[in-house]
Short mmCIF file of C-alpha atoms in Angstrom, two decimals:
data_model
loop_
_atom_site.label_atom_id
_atom_site.label_comp_id
_atom_site.label_asym_id
_atom_site.label_seq_id
_atom_site.Cartn_x
_atom_site.Cartn_y
_atom_site.Cartn_z
CA MET A 1 40.48 16.02 80.50
CA MET A 2 40.11 18.35 77.39
CA ALA A 3 43.49 20.15 76.24
CA GLU A 4 43.58 23.79 76.60
CA LYS A 5 42.40 25.47 73.42
CA ILE A 6 45.27 27.18 71.59
CA THR A 7 45.14 30.75 71.02
CA SER A 8 46.49 32.85 68.10
CA LEU A 9 48.63 34.67 70.40
CA GLN A 10 50.20 31.27 71.42
CA VAL A 11 51.00 30.77 68.05
CA ALA A 12 52.26 34.07 67.42
CA GLU A 13 54.78 33.94 70.39
CA LYS A 14 56.02 30.44 69.08
CA ALA A 15 56.52 31.60 65.44
CA GLY A 16 58.01 34.97 66.47
CA VAL A 17 55.53 36.97 64.77
CA SER A 18 52.74 39.73 65.56
CA GLN A 19 49.42 38.17 66.51
CA SER A 20 47.93 40.14 63.36
CA ALA A 21 50.43 38.20 61.12
CA VAL A 22 49.02 35.01 62.34
CA SER A 23 45.57 36.35 61.41
CA ARG A 24 46.77 37.19 57.99
CA VAL A 25 48.04 33.84 57.32
CA PHE A 26 44.65 32.16 57.89
CA THR A 27 42.71 34.97 56.17
CA PRO A 28 42.13 34.03 52.39
CA GLY A 29 43.64 36.44 50.10
CA ALA A 30 45.49 38.42 52.87
CA SER A 31 48.88 39.72 52.00
CA VAL A 32 51.91 37.87 53.98
CA SER A 33 55.16 36.74 52.66
CA LYS A 34 55.85 32.88 52.41
CA LYS A 35 58.53 32.94 55.13
CA THR A 36 56.04 34.21 57.59
CA ALA A 37 53.30 31.92 56.39
CA ASP A 38 55.79 28.82 56.59
CA LYS A 39 56.73 29.82 60.17
CA VAL A 40 53.11 30.48 61.22
CA ARG A 41 51.83 27.32 59.87
CA LYS A 42 54.72 25.16 61.38
CA ALA A 43 54.06 26.80 64.87
CA ALA A 44 50.22 26.30 64.45
CA GLU A 45 50.89 22.63 63.48
CA GLU A 46 52.79 21.87 66.52
CA LEU A 47 50.59 23.51 68.99
CA GLY A 48 47.60 22.21 67.30
CA TYR A 49 46.01 25.45 66.63
CA ARG A 50 42.81 25.63 64.51
CA PRO A 51 41.80 29.36 63.48
CA ASN A 52 38.38 30.51 64.72
CA VAL A 53 36.34 30.94 61.44
CA LEU A 54 33.12 32.41 62.97
CA ALA A 55 34.85 34.68 65.31
CA ARG A 56 36.73 35.96 62.08
CA ALA A 57 33.36 36.46 60.40
CA MET A 58 32.02 38.44 63.19
CA VAL A 59 35.06 40.88 62.92
CA SER A 60 35.26 40.84 59.03
CA GLY A 61 31.68 40.92 58.13
CA LYS A 62 32.32 37.91 55.87
CA SER A 63 31.54 34.31 56.93
CA ARG A 64 33.15 32.85 53.73
CA ILE A 65 30.22 30.55 53.64
CA ILE A 66 28.05 29.68 50.64
CA GLY A 67 24.69 28.52 51.22
CA LEU A 68 23.76 25.75 48.54
CA VAL A 69 19.97 25.10 48.39
CA VAL A 70 19.09 21.59 46.53
CA ALA A 71 15.93 20.22 45.78
CA TYR A 72 16.44 17.13 43.53
CA LEU A 73 19.07 14.71 44.09
CA ASP A 74 17.54 11.72 42.32
CA ASN A 75 18.74 12.82 39.02
CA HIS A 76 22.22 11.28 38.68
CA PHE A 77 23.50 14.82 37.05
CA TYR A 78 23.01 16.68 40.41
CA PRO A 79 25.38 14.93 42.75
CA GLU A 80 28.23 15.20 40.04
CA ALA A 81 27.47 18.63 39.42
CA LEU A 82 27.18 19.68 43.05
CA GLU A 83 30.36 18.06 43.93
CA ILE A 84 32.20 20.03 41.35
CA LEU A 85 30.46 23.22 42.59
CA SER A 86 31.48 22.42 46.18
CA ASN A 87 35.06 21.87 45.22
CA THR A 88 35.27 24.84 42.91
CA LEU A 89 34.00 27.29 45.87
CA GLN A 90 36.44 25.62 48.24
CA GLU A 91 39.19 26.51 46.03
CA GLN A 92 37.90 30.09 46.15
CA GLY A 93 38.28 30.04 49.99
CA TYR A 94 34.59 29.40 50.70
CA HIS A 95 32.72 26.76 52.61
CA VAL A 96 29.57 25.26 51.58
CA LEU A 97 26.80 24.66 53.62
CA VAL A 98 23.92 22.50 51.96
CA PHE A 99 20.05 22.91 52.52
CA MET A 100 17.62 20.83 51.30
CA ALA A 101 14.34 22.33 49.80
CA SER A 102 11.33 21.23 47.55
CA GLN A 103 10.96 22.28 44.28
CA THR A 104 8.38 24.59 44.47
CA ALA A 105 8.92 28.40 45.53
CA GLY A 106 6.59 28.47 48.52
CA ASN A 107 8.46 25.56 50.23
CA ILE A 108 11.80 27.29 50.76
CA ASP A 109 10.74 30.38 52.89
CA ASN A 110 11.58 28.47 56.22
CA VAL A 111 14.78 27.28 54.67
CA MET A 112 15.75 30.97 53.65
CA ASP A 113 15.51 32.07 57.04
CA GLU A 114 17.98 29.46 58.39
CA ILE A 115 20.29 30.31 55.49
CA LEU A 116 20.23 34.06 56.15
CA ASP A 117 20.94 33.34 59.95
CA TYR A 118 24.08 31.76 59.11
CA GLN A 119 25.24 35.12 57.56
CA VAL A 120 26.29 33.50 54.20
CA ASP A 121 28.16 35.56 51.80
CA GLY A 122 26.00 34.09 48.76
CA ILE A 123 23.64 31.46 47.98
CA VAL A 124 23.51 29.10 45.05
CA MET A 125 20.08 27.49 44.16
CA ALA A 126 20.27 24.41 42.15
CA SER A 127 16.97 23.39 40.50
CA VAL A 128 14.95 25.22 42.96
CA ALA A 129 12.11 27.66 42.16
CA MET A 130 12.11 31.07 44.00
CA SER A 131 9.65 33.98 44.39
CA SER A 132 10.51 37.46 43.84
CA ASP A 133 9.83 38.03 47.74
CA ILE A 134 12.64 35.93 48.58
CA ALA A 135 14.88 37.58 46.14
CA THR A 136 14.00 40.81 47.49
CA ARG A 137 14.73 39.63 51.07
CA CYS A 138 18.14 38.27 49.98
CA GLN A 139 18.81 41.47 48.13
CA GLN A 140 18.13 43.67 50.94
CA ALA A 141 20.34 41.39 53.19
CA GLY A 142 23.01 42.13 50.79
CA VAL A 143 23.39 38.26 49.95
CA PRO A 144 23.73 37.76 46.11
CA ILE A 145 21.94 34.71 44.35
CA VAL A 146 22.73 32.83 41.57
CA LEU A 147 20.42 30.15 39.97
CA PHE A 148 21.86 26.95 38.91
CA ASN A 149 20.02 24.87 36.10
CA ARG A 150 17.00 27.02 36.52
CA SER A 151 16.14 30.64 35.07
CA GLN A 152 13.55 32.96 36.18
CA ASP A 153 12.25 36.35 35.38
CA ILE A 154 13.41 38.12 38.42
CA LYS A 155 15.12 41.19 38.53
CA GLY A 156 18.54 41.04 39.82
CA ILE A 157 19.23 37.36 39.63
CA SER A 158 21.87 35.78 37.56
CA SER A 159 21.36 32.09 36.22
CA VAL A 160 23.23 29.49 34.49
CA THR A 161 21.54 26.64 32.36
CA SER A 162 22.34 24.60 29.49
CA ASP A 163 20.76 25.89 26.50
CA ASN A 164 17.60 23.79 26.66
CA HIS A 165 15.57 25.35 23.99
CA ALA A 166 18.21 24.66 21.64
CA GLY A 167 18.87 21.32 22.85
CA GLY A 168 14.99 20.50 22.56
CA ARG A 169 15.11 21.69 18.96
CA GLN A 170 18.00 19.40 18.16
CA VAL A 171 16.19 16.26 19.52
CA ALA A 172 13.24 16.93 17.28
CA GLU A 173 15.43 17.39 14.41
CA PHE A 174 17.30 14.12 15.04
CA LEU A 175 14.06 12.21 15.48
CA ILE A 176 12.29 13.80 12.12
CA ASP A 177 15.62 13.12 10.37
CA GLY A 178 15.19 9.53 11.53
CA ASP A 179 11.72 9.09 9.70
CA HIS A 180 9.75 8.82 12.74
CA LYS A 181 6.22 9.52 12.43
CA ARG A 182 4.58 9.25 15.70
CA ILE A 183 6.67 11.25 18.01
CA GLY A 184 5.73 11.49 21.93
CA TYR A 185 7.04 13.68 24.59
CA ILE A 186 7.16 12.99 28.43
CA ALA A 187 7.52 16.07 30.35
CA GLY A 188 9.29 17.02 33.67
CA TRP A 189 8.06 19.00 36.45
CA GLU A 190 6.07 21.77 34.65
CA GLY A 191 7.15 24.33 37.03
CA ALA A 192 10.61 23.96 36.10
CA SER A 193 12.18 26.31 33.46
CA THR A 194 14.27 23.33 32.22
CA GLN A 195 11.18 21.46 31.49
CA ARG A 196 9.46 24.37 29.96
CA ASP A 197 12.32 25.44 27.63
CA ARG A 198 13.15 21.88 26.40
CA GLU A 199 9.54 21.40 25.49
CA ALA A 200 9.28 24.60 23.99
CA GLY A 201 12.21 24.12 21.70
CA PHE A 202 11.06 20.52 20.77
CA ARG A 203 7.49 21.81 19.57
CA GLU A 204 8.90 24.69 17.87
CA TYR A 205 10.99 22.50 15.54
CA LEU A 206 7.95 19.78 15.25
CA GLN A 207 5.94 22.68 14.20
CA GLU A 208 8.40 24.08 11.78
CA ALA A 209 8.44 20.70 10.15
CA ASP A 210 4.79 20.39 9.82
CA VAL A 211 4.99 17.25 12.53
CA GLU A 212 2.18 17.23 15.37
CA LEU A 213 3.14 15.95 18.65
CA PHE A 214 1.51 12.53 18.77
CA ALA A 215 1.32 11.85 22.49
CA ARG A 216 2.24 13.66 25.64
CA GLU A 217 2.59 12.47 29.39
CA VAL A 218 3.74 13.98 32.31
CA GLY A 219 6.57 12.49 34.46
CA ASP A 220 7.50 15.21 36.94
CA PHE A 221 11.21 14.49 37.21
CA HIS A 222 10.15 11.56 39.20
CA THR A 223 11.09 7.72 39.06
CA GLU A 224 7.47 6.24 39.89
CA ARG A 225 5.64 8.98 37.98
CA ALA A 226 7.93 8.57 34.93
CA ARG A 227 7.16 4.78 35.02
CA ASP A 228 3.27 5.52 35.19
CA ALA A 229 3.99 7.92 32.24
CA GLY A 230 5.82 5.24 30.09
CA ARG A 231 2.91 2.64 30.74
CA ARG A 232 0.21 5.16 29.85
CA MET A 233 2.03 6.09 26.71
CA PHE A 234 3.18 2.66 25.45
CA ASP A 235 0.61 -0.03 26.86
CA VAL A 236 -1.68 0.68 24.10
CA PRO A 237 -2.29 -0.82 20.81
CA ALA A 238 0.41 -0.66 18.25
CA ASP A 239 -1.10 2.02 16.13
CA GLN A 240 -1.58 4.04 19.07
CA ARG A 241 1.74 4.35 20.57
CA PRO A 242 4.75 6.31 19.49
CA ASP A 243 7.72 5.24 17.32
CA ALA A 244 9.90 7.62 19.29
CA VAL A 245 9.79 9.35 22.30
CA PHE A 246 11.81 12.43 23.94
CA VAL A 247 11.95 12.46 27.68
CA ALA A 248 12.80 15.53 29.50
CA ASN A 249 15.64 14.19 31.30
CA ASP A 250 17.79 10.94 31.58
CA HIS A 251 16.64 10.03 35.05
CA MET A 252 13.19 9.69 33.67
CA ALA A 253 14.12 8.29 30.31
CA LEU A 254 15.98 5.40 31.84
CA THR A 255 12.96 4.44 34.00
CA VAL A 256 10.69 4.63 30.85
CA MET A 257 13.37 2.31 28.90
CA ASP A 258 12.78 -0.16 31.67
CA VAL A 259 8.84 -0.17 31.20
CA ILE A 260 9.30 -0.39 27.63
CA ARG A 261 11.74 -3.38 27.19
CA PHE A 262 11.08 -5.24 30.47
CA GLU A 263 7.19 -4.73 31.33
CA LEU A 264 6.01 -4.46 27.75
CA GLY A 265 8.57 -6.44 25.66
CA LEU A 266 9.17 -3.90 23.33
CA ARG A 267 12.37 -3.44 21.28
CA ILE A 268 14.51 -0.38 21.63
CA PRO A 269 15.14 1.08 19.00
CA GLU A 270 13.65 -1.14 16.41
CA ASP A 271 9.89 -0.69 18.24
CA VAL A 272 10.61 2.68 19.88
CA SER A 273 13.53 5.19 19.83
CA VAL A 274 14.15 6.64 23.12
CA VAL A 275 16.22 10.06 23.45
CA GLY A 276 16.78 11.83 26.94
CA TYR A 277 18.58 14.88 28.29
CA ASP A 278 21.64 15.38 30.80
CA ASP A 279 24.00 12.49 29.67
CA VAL A 280 24.06 11.20 33.24
CA PRO A 281 26.99 8.44 33.96
CA PRO A 282 24.23 5.33 33.72
CA ALA A 283 23.21 6.69 30.17
CA SER A 284 26.61 5.25 28.74
CA TRP A 285 26.21 2.07 30.49
CA PRO A 286 25.62 -0.92 27.83
CA ALA A 287 22.39 -1.95 29.41
CA TYR A 288 20.95 1.60 28.35
CA ASN A 289 23.18 3.11 25.74
CA LEU A 290 20.87 6.22 25.75
CA THR A 291 21.03 8.77 23.22
CA THR A 292 21.04 12.23 25.06
CA MET A 293 21.80 15.87 24.94
CA ARG A 294 24.56 16.51 27.29
CA GLN A 295 24.71 19.12 29.86
CA ARG A 296 28.21 20.51 30.40
CA ALA A 297 28.49 20.45 34.40
CA ASN A 298 32.12 21.92 34.46
CA LEU A 299 31.33 24.75 32.26
CA MET A 300 27.97 25.54 33.97
CA VAL A 301 29.70 25.53 37.41
CA ALA A 302 32.49 27.63 36.12
CA GLU A 303 30.03 30.23 35.16
CA THR A 304 27.94 30.00 38.27
CA VAL A 305 31.04 30.56 40.56
CA SER A 306 32.26 33.38 38.28
CA ALA A 307 28.72 35.11 38.48
CA LEU A 308 28.83 34.64 42.23
CA MET A 309 32.26 35.80 42.93
CA GLU A 310 31.37 38.95 40.88
CA HIS A 311 28.51 39.90 42.96
CA ILE A 312 30.43 39.19 46.28
CA ASN A 313 33.48 41.10 45.37
CA ASN A 314 31.79 43.93 43.34
CA PRO A 315 28.41 44.31 44.80
CA LYS A 316 27.64 47.81 43.69
CA THR A 317 28.73 47.29 40.00
CA ALA A 318 28.00 43.71 39.25
CA SER A 319 25.24 43.35 36.77
CA PRO A 320 22.96 39.95 36.48
CA LYS A 321 23.57 37.89 33.71
CA ARG A 322 21.63 34.93 32.26
CA VAL A 323 23.97 32.01 30.65
CA ALA A 324 22.88 29.18 28.66
CA ILE A 325 25.51 26.71 27.50
CA ASP A 326 25.08 24.76 24.42
CA GLY A 327 25.79 21.07 24.86
CA PRO A 328 26.83 18.39 22.15
CA PHE A 329 24.29 15.76 21.30
CA ILE A 330 25.53 12.19 22.25
CA VAL A 331 24.45 9.45 19.71
CA ARG A 332 24.31 6.13 21.10
CA GLY A 333 22.18 3.03 20.43
CA SER A 334 18.48 3.74 22.01
CA ALA A 335 17.51 5.66 18.82
CA ARG A 336 17.36 4.97 15.01
CA LEU A 337 20.15 6.72 13.53
CA PRO A 338 19.15 8.67 10.45
CA GLU A 339 20.73 7.72 7.35
CA GLY A 340 23.84 10.19 6.69
CA TRP A 341 23.08 12.21 9.95
CA THR A 342 25.77 13.79 11.73
CA PRO A 343 25.76 16.11 14.73
CA LYS A 344 25.77 19.91 13.99
CA GLY A 345 28.19 22.38 15.45
#
């Protein structure tokens, strides 16, 4: 037989306090003395009491739940970043519900209905595109949204990214300083602001240096498509292939490196220099030793949570903000090092 469910009234009687005191002990941020809290938690543990979070949410109007919408977990950057994000939100007293969606804005309408049904206090969208209609629905429901690793021109929406434009420029500078003459680019999903801004910065610096982009392919931030893009770019006569390539993220860059070395028998960096973006854990493995732009996941998460808490706690006065965090250029062995070259900043 199942044991009888313990109530807050029973805990209060055992601890010798009021029922409202029990409620305050289990309400994040509520005022309660340490002595009372210790007595209540001791009584709760002995009785096996667990607070009813959903019931409390119905009374307070706050679920203490954050909806986390994720579209792209293949990239090693996201599991690590989302773990940090979940832990940080939990430290703020929030529970995290994860919802999977596609990258394109049109594919998250059904997911958004489900999220709002849970009466979430806020939403973080990680590498997910959203429409202005969805933003309006959430704003009308009083649910703030922060975009993580995406940026869109939608009124009232905060976003946190790395400084992708500046990162793209720095990659181009590094490759040009390395005296590369035929520079290629393998793009990610072209609907993503990260892809757009990285390529824009990269091309901008090339143009300023009077260097034309030698070759371009699209890998869509997808393993198989990146592999095909690498084959199209490098399985050609020597005078038609790039001597350097910037790949829009590490996830694709590692795949392209495998194609270059193991399928085509070319040497890295002697025949081809390869640069990525993100600095995921495998990038530092000796098998890859990838030169790359680092995204500072800890800082990006901190800014995301800060923006979300500001909107939740001060909905009438909080202003949307766009944060772009610079990252260091990590020089390893996959690209030819320019003579006398040192990172800037």
